[in-house]
PDB file of C-alpha atoms in Angstrom:
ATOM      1  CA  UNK V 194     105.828  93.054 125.526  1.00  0.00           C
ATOM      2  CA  UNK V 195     106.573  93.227 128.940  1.00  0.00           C
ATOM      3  CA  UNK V 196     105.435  97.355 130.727  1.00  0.00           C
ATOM      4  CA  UNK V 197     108.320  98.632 133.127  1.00  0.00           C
ATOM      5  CA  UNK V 198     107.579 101.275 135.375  1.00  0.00           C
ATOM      6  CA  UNK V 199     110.426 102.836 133.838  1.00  0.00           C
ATOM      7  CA  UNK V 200     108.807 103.022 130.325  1.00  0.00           C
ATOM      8  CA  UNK V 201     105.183 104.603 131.870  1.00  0.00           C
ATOM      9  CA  UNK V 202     107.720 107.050 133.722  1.00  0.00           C
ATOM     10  CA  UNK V 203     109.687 107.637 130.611  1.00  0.00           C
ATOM     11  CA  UNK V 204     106.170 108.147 128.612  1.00  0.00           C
ATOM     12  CA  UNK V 205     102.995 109.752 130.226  1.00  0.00           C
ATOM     13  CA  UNK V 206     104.905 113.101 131.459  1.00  0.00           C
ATOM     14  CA  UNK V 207     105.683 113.374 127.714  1.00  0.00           C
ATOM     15  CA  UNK V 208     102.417 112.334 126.488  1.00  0.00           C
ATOM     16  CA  UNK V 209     100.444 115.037 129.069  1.00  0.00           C
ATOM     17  CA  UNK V 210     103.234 117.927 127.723  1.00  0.00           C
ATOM     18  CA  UNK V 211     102.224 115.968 123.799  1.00  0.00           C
ATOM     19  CA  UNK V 212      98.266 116.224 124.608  1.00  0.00           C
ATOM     20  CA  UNK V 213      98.822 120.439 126.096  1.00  0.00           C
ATOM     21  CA  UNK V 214     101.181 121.231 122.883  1.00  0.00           C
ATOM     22  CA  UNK V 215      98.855 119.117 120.268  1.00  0.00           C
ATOM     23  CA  UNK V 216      95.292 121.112 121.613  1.00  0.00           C
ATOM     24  CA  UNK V 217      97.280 124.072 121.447  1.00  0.00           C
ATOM     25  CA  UNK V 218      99.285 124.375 118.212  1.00  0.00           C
ATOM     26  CA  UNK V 219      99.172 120.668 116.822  1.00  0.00           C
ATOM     27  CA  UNK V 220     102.431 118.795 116.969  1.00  0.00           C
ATOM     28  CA  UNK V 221     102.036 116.780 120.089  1.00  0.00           C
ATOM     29  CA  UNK V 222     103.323 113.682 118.019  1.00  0.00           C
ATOM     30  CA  UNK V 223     106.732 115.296 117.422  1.00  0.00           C
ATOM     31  CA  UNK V 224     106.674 114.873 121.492  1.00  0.00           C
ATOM     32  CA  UNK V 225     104.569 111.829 122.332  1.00  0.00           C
ATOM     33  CA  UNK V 226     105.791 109.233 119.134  1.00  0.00           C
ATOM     34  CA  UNK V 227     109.521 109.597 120.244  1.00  0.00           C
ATOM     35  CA  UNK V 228     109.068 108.865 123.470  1.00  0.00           C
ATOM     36  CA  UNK V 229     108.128 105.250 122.401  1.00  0.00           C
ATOM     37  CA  UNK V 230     110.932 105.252 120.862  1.00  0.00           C
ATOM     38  CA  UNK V 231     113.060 106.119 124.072  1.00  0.00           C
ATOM     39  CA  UNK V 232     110.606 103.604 125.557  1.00  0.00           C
ATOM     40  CA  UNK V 233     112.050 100.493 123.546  1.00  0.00           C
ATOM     41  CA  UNK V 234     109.303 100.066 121.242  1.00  0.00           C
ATOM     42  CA  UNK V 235     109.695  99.036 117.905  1.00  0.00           C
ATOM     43  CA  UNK V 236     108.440 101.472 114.925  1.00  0.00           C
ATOM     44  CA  UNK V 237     105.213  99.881 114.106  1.00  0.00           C
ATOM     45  CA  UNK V 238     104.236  99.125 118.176  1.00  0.00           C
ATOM     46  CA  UNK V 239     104.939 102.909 118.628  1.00  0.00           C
ATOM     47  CA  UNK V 240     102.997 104.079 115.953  1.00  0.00           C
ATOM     48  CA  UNK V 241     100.377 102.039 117.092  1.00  0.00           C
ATOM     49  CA  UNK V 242     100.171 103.028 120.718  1.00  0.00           C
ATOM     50  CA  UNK V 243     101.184 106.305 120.045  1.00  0.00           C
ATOM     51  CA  UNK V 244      97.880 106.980 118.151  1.00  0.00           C
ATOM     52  CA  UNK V 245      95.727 105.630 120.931  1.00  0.00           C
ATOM     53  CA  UNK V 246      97.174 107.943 123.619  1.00  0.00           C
ATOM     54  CA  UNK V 247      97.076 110.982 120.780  1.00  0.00           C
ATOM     55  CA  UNK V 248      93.349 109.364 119.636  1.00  0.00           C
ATOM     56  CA  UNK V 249      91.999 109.934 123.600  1.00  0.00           C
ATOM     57  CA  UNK V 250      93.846 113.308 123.866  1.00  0.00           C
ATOM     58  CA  UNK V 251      92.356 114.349 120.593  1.00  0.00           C
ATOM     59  CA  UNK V 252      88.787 113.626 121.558  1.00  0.00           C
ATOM     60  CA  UNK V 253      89.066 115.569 124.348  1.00  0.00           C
ATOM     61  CA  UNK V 254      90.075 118.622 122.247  1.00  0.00           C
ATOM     62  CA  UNK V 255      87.729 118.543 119.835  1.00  0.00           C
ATOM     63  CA  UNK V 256      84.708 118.467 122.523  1.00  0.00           C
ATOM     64  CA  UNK V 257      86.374 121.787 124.585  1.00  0.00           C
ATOM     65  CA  UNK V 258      86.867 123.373 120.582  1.00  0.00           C
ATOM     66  CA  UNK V 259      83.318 122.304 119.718  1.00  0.00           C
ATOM     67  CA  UNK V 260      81.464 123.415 122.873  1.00  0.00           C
ATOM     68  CA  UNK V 261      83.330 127.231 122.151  1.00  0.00           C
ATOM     69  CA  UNK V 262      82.302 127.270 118.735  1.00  0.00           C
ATOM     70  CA  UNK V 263      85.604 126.976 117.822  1.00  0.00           C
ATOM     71  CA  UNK V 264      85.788 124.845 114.630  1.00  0.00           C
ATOM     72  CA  UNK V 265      84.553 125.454 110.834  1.00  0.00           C
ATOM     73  CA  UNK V 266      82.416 122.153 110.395  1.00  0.00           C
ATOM     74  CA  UNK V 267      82.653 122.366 106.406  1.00  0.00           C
ATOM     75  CA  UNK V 268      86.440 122.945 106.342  1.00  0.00           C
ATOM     76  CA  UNK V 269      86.486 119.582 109.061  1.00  0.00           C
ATOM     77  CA  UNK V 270      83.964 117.252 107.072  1.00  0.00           C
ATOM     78  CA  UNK V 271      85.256 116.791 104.299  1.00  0.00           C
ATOM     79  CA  UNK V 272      89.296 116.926 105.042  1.00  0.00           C
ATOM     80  CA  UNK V 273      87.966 114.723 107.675  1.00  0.00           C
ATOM     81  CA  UNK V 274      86.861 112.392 105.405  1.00  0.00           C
ATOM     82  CA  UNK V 275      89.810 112.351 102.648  1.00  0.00           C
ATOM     83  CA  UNK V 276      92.035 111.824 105.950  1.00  0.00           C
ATOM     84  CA  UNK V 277      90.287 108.960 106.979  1.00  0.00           C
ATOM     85  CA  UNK V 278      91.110 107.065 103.907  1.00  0.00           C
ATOM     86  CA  UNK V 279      94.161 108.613 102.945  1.00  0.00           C
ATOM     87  CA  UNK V 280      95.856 107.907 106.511  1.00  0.00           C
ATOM     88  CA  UNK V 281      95.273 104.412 105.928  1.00  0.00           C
ATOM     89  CA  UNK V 282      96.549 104.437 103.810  1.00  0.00           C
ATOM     90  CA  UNK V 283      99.798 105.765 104.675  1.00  0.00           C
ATOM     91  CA  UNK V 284      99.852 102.958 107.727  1.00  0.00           C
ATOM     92  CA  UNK V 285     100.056 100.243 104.666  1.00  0.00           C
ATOM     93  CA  UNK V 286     103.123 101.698 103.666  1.00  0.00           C
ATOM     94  CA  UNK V 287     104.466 102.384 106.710  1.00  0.00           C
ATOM     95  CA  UNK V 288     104.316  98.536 107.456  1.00  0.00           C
ATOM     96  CA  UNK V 289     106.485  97.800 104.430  1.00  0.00           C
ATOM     97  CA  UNK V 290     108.982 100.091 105.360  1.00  0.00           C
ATOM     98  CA  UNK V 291     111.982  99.331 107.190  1.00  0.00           C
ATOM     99  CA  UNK V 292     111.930 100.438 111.435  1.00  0.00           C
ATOM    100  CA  UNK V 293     114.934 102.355 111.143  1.00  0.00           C
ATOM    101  CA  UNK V 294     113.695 104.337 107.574  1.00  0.00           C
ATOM    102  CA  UNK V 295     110.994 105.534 109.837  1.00  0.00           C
ATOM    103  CA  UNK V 296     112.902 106.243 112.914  1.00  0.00           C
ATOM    104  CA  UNK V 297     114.650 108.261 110.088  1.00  0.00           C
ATOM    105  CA  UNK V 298     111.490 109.927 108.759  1.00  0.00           C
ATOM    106  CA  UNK V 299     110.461 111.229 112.048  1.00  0.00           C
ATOM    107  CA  UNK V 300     113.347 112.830 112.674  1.00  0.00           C
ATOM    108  CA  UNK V 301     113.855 114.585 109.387  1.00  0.00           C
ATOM    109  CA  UNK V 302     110.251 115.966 110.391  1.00  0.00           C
ATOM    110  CA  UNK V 303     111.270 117.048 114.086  1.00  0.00           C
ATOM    111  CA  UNK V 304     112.847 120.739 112.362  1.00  0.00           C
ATOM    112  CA  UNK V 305     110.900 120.951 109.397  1.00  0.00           C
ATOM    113  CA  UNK V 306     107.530 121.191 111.356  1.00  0.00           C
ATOM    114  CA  UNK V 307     109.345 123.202 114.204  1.00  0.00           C
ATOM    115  CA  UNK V 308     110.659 125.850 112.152  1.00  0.00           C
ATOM    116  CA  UNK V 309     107.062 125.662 110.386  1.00  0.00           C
ATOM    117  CA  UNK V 310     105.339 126.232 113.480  1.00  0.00           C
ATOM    118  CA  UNK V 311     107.317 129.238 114.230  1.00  0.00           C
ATOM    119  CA  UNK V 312     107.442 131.261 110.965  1.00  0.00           C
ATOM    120  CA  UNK V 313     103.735 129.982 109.502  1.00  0.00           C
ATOM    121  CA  UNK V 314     101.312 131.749 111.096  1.00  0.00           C
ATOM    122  CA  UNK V 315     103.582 135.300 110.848  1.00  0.00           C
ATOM    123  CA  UNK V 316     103.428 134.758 107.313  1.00  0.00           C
ATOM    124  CA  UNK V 317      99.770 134.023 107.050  1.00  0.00           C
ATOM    125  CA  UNK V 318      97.885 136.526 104.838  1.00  0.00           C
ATOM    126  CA  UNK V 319      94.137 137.081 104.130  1.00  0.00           C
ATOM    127  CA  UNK V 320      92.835 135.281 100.629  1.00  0.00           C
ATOM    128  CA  UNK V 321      89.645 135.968  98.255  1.00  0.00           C
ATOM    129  CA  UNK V 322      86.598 133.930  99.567  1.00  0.00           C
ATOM    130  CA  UNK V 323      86.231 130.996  98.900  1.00  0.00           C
ATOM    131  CA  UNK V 324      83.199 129.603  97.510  1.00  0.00           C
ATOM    132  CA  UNK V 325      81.767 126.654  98.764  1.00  0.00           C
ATOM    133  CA  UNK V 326      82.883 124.146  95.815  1.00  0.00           C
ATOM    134  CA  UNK V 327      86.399 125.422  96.402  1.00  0.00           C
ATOM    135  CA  UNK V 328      86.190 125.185 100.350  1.00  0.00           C
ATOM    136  CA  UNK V 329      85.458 121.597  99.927  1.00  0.00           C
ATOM    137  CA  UNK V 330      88.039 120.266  97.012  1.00  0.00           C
ATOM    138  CA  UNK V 331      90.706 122.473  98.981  1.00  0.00           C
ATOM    139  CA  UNK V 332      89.664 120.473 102.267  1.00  0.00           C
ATOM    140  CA  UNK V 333      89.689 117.092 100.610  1.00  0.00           C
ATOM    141  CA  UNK V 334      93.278 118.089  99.252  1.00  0.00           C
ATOM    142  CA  UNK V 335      94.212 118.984 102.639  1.00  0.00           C
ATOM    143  CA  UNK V 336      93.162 116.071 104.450  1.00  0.00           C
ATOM    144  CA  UNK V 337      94.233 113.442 101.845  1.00  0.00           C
ATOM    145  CA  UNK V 338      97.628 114.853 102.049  1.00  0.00           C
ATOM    146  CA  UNK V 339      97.848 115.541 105.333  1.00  0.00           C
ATOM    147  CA  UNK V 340      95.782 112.501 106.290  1.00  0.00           C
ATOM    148  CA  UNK V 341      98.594 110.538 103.919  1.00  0.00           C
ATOM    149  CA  UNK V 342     101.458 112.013 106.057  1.00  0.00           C
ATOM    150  CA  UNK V 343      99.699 111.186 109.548  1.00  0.00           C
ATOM    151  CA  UNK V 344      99.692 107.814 108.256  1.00  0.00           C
ATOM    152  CA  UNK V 345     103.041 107.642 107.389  1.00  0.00           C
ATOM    153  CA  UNK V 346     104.823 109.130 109.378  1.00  0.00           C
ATOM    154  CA  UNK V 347     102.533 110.873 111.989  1.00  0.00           C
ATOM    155  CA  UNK V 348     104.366 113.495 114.047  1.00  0.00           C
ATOM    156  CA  UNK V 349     103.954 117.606 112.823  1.00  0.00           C
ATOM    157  CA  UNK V 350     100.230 116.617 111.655  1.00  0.00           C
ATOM    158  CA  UNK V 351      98.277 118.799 113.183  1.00  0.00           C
ATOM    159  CA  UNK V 352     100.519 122.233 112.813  1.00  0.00           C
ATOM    160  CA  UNK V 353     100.788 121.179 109.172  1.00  0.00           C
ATOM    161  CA  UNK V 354      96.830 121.231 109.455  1.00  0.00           C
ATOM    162  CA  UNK V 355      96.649 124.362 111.111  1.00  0.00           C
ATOM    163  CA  UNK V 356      99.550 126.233 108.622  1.00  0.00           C
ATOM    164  CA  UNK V 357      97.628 125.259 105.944  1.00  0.00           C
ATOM    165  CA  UNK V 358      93.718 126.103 106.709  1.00  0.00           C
ATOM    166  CA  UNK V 359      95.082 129.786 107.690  1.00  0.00           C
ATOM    167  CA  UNK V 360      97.128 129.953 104.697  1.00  0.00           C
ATOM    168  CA  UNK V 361      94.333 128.426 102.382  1.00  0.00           C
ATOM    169  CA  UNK V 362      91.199 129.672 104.259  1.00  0.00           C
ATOM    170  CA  UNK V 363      92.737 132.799 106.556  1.00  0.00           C
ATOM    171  CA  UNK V 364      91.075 131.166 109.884  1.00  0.00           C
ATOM    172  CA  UNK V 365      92.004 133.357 112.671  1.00  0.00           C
ATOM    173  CA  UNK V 366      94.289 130.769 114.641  1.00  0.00           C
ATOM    174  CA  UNK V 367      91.912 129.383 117.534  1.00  0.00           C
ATOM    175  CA  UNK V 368      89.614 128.591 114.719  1.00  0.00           C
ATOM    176  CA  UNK V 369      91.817 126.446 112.538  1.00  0.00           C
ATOM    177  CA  UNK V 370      93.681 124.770 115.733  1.00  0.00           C
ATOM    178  CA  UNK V 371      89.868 123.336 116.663  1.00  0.00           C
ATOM    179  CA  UNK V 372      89.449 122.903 112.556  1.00  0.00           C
ATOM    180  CA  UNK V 373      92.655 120.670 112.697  1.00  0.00           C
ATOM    181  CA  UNK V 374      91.572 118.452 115.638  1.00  0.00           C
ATOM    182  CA  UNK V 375      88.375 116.979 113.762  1.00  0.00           C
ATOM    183  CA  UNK V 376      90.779 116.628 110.606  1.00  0.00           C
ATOM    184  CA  UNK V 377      93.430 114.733 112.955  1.00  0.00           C
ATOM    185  CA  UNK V 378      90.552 112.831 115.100  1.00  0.00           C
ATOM    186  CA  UNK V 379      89.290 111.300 111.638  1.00  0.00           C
ATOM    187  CA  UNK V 380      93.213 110.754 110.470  1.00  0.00           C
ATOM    188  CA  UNK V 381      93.813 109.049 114.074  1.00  0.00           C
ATOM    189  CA  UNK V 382      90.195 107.096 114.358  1.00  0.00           C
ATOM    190  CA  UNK V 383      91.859 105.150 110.678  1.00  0.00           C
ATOM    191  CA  UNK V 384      95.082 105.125 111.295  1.00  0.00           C
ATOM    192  CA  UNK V 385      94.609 103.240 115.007  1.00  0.00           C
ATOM    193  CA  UNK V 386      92.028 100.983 113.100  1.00  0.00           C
ATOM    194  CA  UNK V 387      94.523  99.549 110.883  1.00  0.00           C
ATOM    195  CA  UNK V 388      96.597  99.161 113.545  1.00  0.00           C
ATOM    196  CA  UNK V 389      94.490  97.558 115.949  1.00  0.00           C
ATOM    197  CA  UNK V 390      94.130  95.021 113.061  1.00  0.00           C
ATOM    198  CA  UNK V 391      97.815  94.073 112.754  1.00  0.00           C
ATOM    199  CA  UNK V 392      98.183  93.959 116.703  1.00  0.00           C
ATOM    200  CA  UNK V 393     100.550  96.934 116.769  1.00  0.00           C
ATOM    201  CA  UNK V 394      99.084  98.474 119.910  1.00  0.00           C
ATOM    202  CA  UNK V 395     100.662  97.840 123.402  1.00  0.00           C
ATOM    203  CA  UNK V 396      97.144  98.808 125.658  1.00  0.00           C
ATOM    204  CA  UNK V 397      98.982  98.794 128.847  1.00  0.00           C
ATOM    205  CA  UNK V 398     100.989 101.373 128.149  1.00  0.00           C
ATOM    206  CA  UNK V 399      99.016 103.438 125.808  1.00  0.00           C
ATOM    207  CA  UNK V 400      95.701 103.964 128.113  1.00  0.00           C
ATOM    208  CA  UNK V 401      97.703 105.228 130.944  1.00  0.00           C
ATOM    209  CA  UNK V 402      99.231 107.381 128.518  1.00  0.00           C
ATOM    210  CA  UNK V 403      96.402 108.532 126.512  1.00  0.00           C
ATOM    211  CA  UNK V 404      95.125 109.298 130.380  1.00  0.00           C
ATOM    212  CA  UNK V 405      97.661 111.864 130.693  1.00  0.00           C
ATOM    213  CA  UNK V 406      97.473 112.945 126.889  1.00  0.00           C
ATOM    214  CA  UNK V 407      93.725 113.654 127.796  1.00  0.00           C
ATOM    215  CA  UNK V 408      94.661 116.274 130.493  1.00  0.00           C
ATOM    216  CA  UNK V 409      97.128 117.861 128.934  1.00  0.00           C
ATOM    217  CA  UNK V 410      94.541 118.493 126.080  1.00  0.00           C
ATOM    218  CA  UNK V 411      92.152 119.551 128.627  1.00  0.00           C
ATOM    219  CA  UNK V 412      94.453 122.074 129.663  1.00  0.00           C
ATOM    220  CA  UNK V 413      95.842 123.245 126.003  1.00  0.00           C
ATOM    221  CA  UNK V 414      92.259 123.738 124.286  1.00  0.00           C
ATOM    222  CA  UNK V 415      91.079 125.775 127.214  1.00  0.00           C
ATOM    223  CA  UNK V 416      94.153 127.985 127.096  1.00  0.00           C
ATOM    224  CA  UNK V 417      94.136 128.340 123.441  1.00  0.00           C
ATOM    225  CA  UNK V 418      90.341 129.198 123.432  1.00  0.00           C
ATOM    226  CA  UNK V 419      91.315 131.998 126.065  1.00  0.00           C
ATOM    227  CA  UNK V 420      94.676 133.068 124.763  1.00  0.00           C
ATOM    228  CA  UNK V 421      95.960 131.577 121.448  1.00  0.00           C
ATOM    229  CA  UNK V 422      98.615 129.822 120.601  1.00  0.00           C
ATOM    230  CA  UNK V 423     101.482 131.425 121.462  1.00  0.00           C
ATOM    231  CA  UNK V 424     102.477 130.743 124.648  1.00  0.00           C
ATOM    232  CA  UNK V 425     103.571 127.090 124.238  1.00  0.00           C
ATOM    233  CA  UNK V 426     106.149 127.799 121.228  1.00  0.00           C
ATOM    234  CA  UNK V 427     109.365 128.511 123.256  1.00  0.00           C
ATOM    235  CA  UNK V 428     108.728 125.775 125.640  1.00  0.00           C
ATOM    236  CA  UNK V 429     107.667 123.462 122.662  1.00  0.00           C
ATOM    237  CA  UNK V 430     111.596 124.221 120.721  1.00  0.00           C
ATOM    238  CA  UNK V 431     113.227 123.265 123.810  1.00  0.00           C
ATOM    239  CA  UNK V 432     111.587 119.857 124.004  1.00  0.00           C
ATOM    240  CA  UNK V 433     111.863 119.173 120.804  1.00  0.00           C
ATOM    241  CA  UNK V 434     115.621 120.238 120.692  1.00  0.00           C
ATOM    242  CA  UNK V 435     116.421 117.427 123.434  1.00  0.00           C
ATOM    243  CA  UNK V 436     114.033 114.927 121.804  1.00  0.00           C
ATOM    244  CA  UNK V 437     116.136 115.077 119.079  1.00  0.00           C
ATOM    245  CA  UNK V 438     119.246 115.288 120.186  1.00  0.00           C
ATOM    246  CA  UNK V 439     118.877 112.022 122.275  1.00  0.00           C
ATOM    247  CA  UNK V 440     117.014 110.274 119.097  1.00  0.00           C
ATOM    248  CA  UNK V 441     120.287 110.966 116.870  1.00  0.00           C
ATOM    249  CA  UNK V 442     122.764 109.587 120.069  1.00  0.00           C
ATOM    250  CA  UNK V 443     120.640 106.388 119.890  1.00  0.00           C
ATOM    251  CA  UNK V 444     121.044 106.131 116.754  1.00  0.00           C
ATOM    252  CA  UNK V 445     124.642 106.361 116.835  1.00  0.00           C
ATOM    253  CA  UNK V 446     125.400 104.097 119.616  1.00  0.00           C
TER     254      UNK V 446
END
């Protein structure tokens, strides 16, 4: 497929604001897999080079999280490892699926995940401790699910991830946005492995864009280490109120 400047101009600003919101309060996808879409690529290509942009950005992440202290390596290990399997999982059936079911997918997801990401973490509440059986059979629930999803469908992942470790495990919210980035690392690492395989990866576009994922993630893990999370939440409703909006008039036309 043939790169345009247009489509780099049309996707690394969007994958740098992706990489910033994604290190910050997990959702980057619901930014960076659409505009693929607005691109020209087909599902499966965008998937594909999607998760390598989100894959560099992620790595970044988890090192500024990790260097902080800022991630619970029991709670990451093992939904790490249910979301490697699980998420490819969910690219097999992804495959199968018709381009325009999963163009439909994603944006059923856009308000769901939005509207989680704004009323989750208010409602969060402290729980009993866990003990260290349950911490790891809730984690490999979490990441097989979640993992599943990523697979699937890809976009919300990692604010599902972080909804659910402070719901199930009460992390304070710096704690289970770093948490979240080792689950979504593992669920990306699989997920761009199966896609690699099937040639679904356009590298010309996605390294230049997993360049500018990289310092947007820079940027969003060291302000969420510093401040939390939410500073990016207004700005992250507006973009994902005209990503929307322009994915349902393409539809259309």
């Amino acid at each position: 497929m043939h790169i345009t400047a247009q489509m780099l101009w049309t996707v690394c600003p969007l994958a740098l604001l992706a990489g910033f919101i994604d290190a910050v309060a997990g959702g980057g996808g619901l930014i960076s897999l659409p505009a693929y879409y607005l691109a020209g690529l087909p599902a499966s290509m965008a998937a594909g080079t999607n998760k390598l942009s989100a894959t560099m950005g992620t790595v970044l992440a988890v090192y500024n999280y990790g260097r902080s202290d800022k991630i619970n390596k029991r709670i990451g290990l093992f939904s790490g490892m249910a979301a490697v399997i699980c998420s490819t999982m969910g690219v097999l059936l992804m495959k199968q699926l018709p381009d325009r079911t999963v163009r439909i997918l994603v944006m059923c997801c856009i308000p769901v995940a939005a509207a989680m990401t704004l009323r989750g973490r208010r409602n969060a509440r402290p729980v009993v401790e866990r003990t260290p059986g349950q911490v790891a059979v809730y984690s490999l629930l979490i990441g097989a699910a979640i993992g599943f999803y990523d697979g699937l469908v890809g976009p919300g992942t990692g604010t599902f991830l972080i909804l659910l470790f402070i719901q199930v495990f009460a992390l304070e919210d710096v704690t289970a946005s770093g948490t979240a980035k080792v689950t979504n690392l593992c669920s990306n690492l699989a997920a761009l492995t199966s896609l690699l395989l099937t040639g679904d990866v356009l590298w010309l576009l996605g390294l230049p864009a997993g360049a500018c994922a990289m310092v947007g993630a820079a940027a969003g893990s060291r302000l969420t280490i510093r401040r939390g999370a939410k500073v990016v939440r207004g700005m992250m409703l507006c973009v994902l109120t005209l990503l929307l909006a322009k994915m349902i008039t393409d539809m259309l036309q």
